[in-house]
XYZ file of N, CA and C in Angstrom:
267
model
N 24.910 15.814 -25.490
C 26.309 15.444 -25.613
C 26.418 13.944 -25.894
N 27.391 13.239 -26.600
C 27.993 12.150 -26.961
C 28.540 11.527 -26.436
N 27.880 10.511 -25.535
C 28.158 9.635 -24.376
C 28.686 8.521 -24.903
N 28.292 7.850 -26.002
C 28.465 6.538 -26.781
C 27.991 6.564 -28.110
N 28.492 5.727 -29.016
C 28.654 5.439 -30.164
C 28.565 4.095 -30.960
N 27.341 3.826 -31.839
C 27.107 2.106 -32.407
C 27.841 1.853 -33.367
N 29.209 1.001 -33.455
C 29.966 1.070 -34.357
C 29.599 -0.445 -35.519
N 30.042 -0.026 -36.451
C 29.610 -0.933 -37.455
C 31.152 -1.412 -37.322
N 31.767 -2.747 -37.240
C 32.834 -3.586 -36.797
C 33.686 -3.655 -37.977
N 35.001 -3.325 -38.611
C 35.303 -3.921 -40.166
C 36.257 -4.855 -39.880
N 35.625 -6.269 -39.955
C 36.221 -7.670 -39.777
C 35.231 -8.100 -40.640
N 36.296 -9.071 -41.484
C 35.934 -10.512 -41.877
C 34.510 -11.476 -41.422
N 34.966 -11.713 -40.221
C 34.053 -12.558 -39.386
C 32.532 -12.625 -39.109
N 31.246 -13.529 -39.467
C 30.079 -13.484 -39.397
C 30.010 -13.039 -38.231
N 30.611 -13.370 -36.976
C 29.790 -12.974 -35.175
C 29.842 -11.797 -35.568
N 30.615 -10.783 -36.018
C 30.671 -8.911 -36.128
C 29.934 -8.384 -37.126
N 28.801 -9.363 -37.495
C 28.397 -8.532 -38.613
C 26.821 -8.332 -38.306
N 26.947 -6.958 -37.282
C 26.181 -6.265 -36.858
C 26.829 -5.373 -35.900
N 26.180 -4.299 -35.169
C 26.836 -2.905 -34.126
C 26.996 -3.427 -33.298
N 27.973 -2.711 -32.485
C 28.244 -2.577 -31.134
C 28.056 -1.175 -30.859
N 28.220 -1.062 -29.308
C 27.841 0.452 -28.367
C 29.611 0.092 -27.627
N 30.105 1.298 -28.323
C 31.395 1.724 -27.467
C 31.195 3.445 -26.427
N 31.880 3.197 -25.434
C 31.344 4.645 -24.735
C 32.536 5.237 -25.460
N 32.461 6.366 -25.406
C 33.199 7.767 -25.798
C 33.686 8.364 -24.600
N 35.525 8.521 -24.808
C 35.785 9.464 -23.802
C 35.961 11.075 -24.053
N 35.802 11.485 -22.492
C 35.331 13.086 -23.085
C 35.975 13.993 -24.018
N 37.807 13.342 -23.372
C 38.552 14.243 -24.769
C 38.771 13.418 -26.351
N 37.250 12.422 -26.975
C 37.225 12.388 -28.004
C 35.741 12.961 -28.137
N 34.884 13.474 -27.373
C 33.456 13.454 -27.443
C 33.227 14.551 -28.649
N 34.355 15.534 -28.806
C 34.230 16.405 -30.040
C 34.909 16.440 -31.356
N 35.229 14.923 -31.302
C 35.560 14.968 -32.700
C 35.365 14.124 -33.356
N 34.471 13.126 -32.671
C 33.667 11.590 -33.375
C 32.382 12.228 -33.811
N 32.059 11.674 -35.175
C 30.652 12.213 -35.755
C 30.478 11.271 -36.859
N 28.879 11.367 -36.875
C 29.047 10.131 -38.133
C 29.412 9.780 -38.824
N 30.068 8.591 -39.217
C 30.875 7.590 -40.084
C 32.542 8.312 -39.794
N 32.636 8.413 -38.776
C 34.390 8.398 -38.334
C 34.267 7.083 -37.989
N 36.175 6.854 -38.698
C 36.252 5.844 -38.569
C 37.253 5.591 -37.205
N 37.149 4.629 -36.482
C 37.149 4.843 -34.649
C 38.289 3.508 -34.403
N 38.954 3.920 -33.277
C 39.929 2.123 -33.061
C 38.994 2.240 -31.330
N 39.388 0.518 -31.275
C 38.659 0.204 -29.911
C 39.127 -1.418 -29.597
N 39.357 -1.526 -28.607
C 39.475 -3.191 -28.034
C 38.622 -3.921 -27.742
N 38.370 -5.035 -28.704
C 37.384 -5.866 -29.128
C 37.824 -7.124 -28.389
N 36.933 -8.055 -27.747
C 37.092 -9.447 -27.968
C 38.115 -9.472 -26.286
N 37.937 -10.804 -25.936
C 39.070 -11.196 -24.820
C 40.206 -11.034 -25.087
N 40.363 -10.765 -26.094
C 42.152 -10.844 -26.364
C 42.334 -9.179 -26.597
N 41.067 -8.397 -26.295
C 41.178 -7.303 -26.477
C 42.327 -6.382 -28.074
N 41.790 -6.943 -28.729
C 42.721 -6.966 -30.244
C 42.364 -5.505 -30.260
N 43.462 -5.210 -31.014
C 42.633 -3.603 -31.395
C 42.152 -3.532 -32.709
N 40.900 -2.739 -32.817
C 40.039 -3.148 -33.972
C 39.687 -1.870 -34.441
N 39.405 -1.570 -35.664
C 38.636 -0.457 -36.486
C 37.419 -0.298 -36.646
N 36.501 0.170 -36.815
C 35.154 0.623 -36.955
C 34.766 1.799 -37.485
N 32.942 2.076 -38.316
C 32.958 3.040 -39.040
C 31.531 3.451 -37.785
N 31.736 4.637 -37.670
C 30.282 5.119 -36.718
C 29.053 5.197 -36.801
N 28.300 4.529 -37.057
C 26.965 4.403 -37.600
C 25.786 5.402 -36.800
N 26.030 5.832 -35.476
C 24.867 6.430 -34.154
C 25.779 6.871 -33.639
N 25.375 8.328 -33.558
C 25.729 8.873 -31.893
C 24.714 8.705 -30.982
N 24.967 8.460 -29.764
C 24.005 8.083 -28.551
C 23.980 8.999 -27.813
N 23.262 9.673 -26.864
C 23.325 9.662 -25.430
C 23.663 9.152 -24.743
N 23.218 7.581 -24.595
C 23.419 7.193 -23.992
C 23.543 5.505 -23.952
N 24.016 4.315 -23.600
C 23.743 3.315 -23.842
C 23.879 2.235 -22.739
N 23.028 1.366 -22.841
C 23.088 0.414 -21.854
C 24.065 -0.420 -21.782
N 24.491 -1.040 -23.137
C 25.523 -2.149 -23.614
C 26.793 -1.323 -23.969
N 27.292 -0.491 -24.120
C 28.037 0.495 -23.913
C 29.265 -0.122 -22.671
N 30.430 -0.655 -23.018
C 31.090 -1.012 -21.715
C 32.591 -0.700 -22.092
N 33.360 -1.162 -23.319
C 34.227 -0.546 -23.346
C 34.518 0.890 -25.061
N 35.664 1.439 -24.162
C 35.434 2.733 -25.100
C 36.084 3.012 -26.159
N 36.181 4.197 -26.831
C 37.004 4.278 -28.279
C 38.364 4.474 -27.463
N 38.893 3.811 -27.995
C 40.796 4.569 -28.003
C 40.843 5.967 -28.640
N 40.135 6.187 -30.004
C 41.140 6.687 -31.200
C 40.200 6.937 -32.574
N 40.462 8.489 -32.764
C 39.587 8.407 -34.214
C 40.398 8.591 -35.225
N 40.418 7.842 -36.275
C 41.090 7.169 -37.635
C 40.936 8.198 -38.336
N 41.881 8.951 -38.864
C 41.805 10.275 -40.073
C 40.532 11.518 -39.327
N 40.746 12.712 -40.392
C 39.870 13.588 -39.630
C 38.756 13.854 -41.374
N 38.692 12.759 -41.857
C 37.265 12.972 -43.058
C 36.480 11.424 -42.600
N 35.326 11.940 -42.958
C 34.489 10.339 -43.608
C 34.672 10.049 -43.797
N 34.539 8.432 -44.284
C 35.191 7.492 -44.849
C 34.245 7.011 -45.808
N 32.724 6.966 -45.761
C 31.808 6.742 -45.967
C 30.144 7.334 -46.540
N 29.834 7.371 -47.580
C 28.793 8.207 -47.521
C 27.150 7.271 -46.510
N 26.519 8.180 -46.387
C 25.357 7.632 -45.721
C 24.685 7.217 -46.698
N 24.618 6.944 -47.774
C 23.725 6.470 -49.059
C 24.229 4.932 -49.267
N 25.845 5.158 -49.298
C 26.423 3.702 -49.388
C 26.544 2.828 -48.484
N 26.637 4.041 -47.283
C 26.474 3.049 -45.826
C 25.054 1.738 -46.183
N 23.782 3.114 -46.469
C 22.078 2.339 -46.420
C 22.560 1.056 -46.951
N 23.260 0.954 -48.838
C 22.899 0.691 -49.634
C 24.122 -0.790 -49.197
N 24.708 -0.613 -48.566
C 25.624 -2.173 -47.925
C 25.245 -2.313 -46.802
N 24.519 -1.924 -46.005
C 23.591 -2.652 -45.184
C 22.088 -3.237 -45.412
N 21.623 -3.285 -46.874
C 20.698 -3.547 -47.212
C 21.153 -4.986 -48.114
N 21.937 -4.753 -49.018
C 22.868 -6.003 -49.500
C 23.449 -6.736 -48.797
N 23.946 -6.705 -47.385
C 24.172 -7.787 -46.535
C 22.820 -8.598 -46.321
C-alpha cells in the first residue's frame, strides 16, 4: 500500500529543483499513481503548491507533510518525457 509519494515540485525556483516525500492520506491512497498531478503545503508560509508524482513509496523517512489533493483524474505526463527533462536539467 501507498504510504508516501516523491513529488517532482512545479516552481520556478532553483532550491525545488529536485523531489520531495509527501505522506499520502488514506482517503487519497487510491487514486494517486504515477505522474498525478498532486496539491500540498510547501515552505513556512505553507503556500499551496502543485506537483507531478514521480515514486510511489511504502514508505518514507523524510515524508512529513501530506497531499491535500489530486489535480485532474489523467496523467499529465509521459514517463519517456518525464526521463527525457530530467536528464536535460
Amino acid at each position: 500500500m501507498v504510504s508516501a509519494v516523491r513529488v517532482a515540485v512545479e516552481s520556478p525556483l532553483l532550491q525545488f529543483d529536485r523531489e520531495f516525500d509527501f505522506r499520502v492520506p488514506e482517503n487519497l491512497a487510491s487514486s494517486i499513481t504515477w505522474r498525478s498531478r498532486v496539491k500540498f503545503r510547501l515552505g513556512r508560509a505553507k503556500t499551496e503548491t502543485t506537483g507531478l508524482v514521480v515514486e510511489l513509496l511504502e514508505k518514507s523517512d523524510w515524508a512529513k507533510t501530506q497531499i491535500t489533493s489530486v489535480v485532474g483524474d489523467r496523467p499529465s505526463i509521459t514517463k519517456e518525457l518525464y526521463e527525457f527533462c530530467k536528464t536535460v536539467s
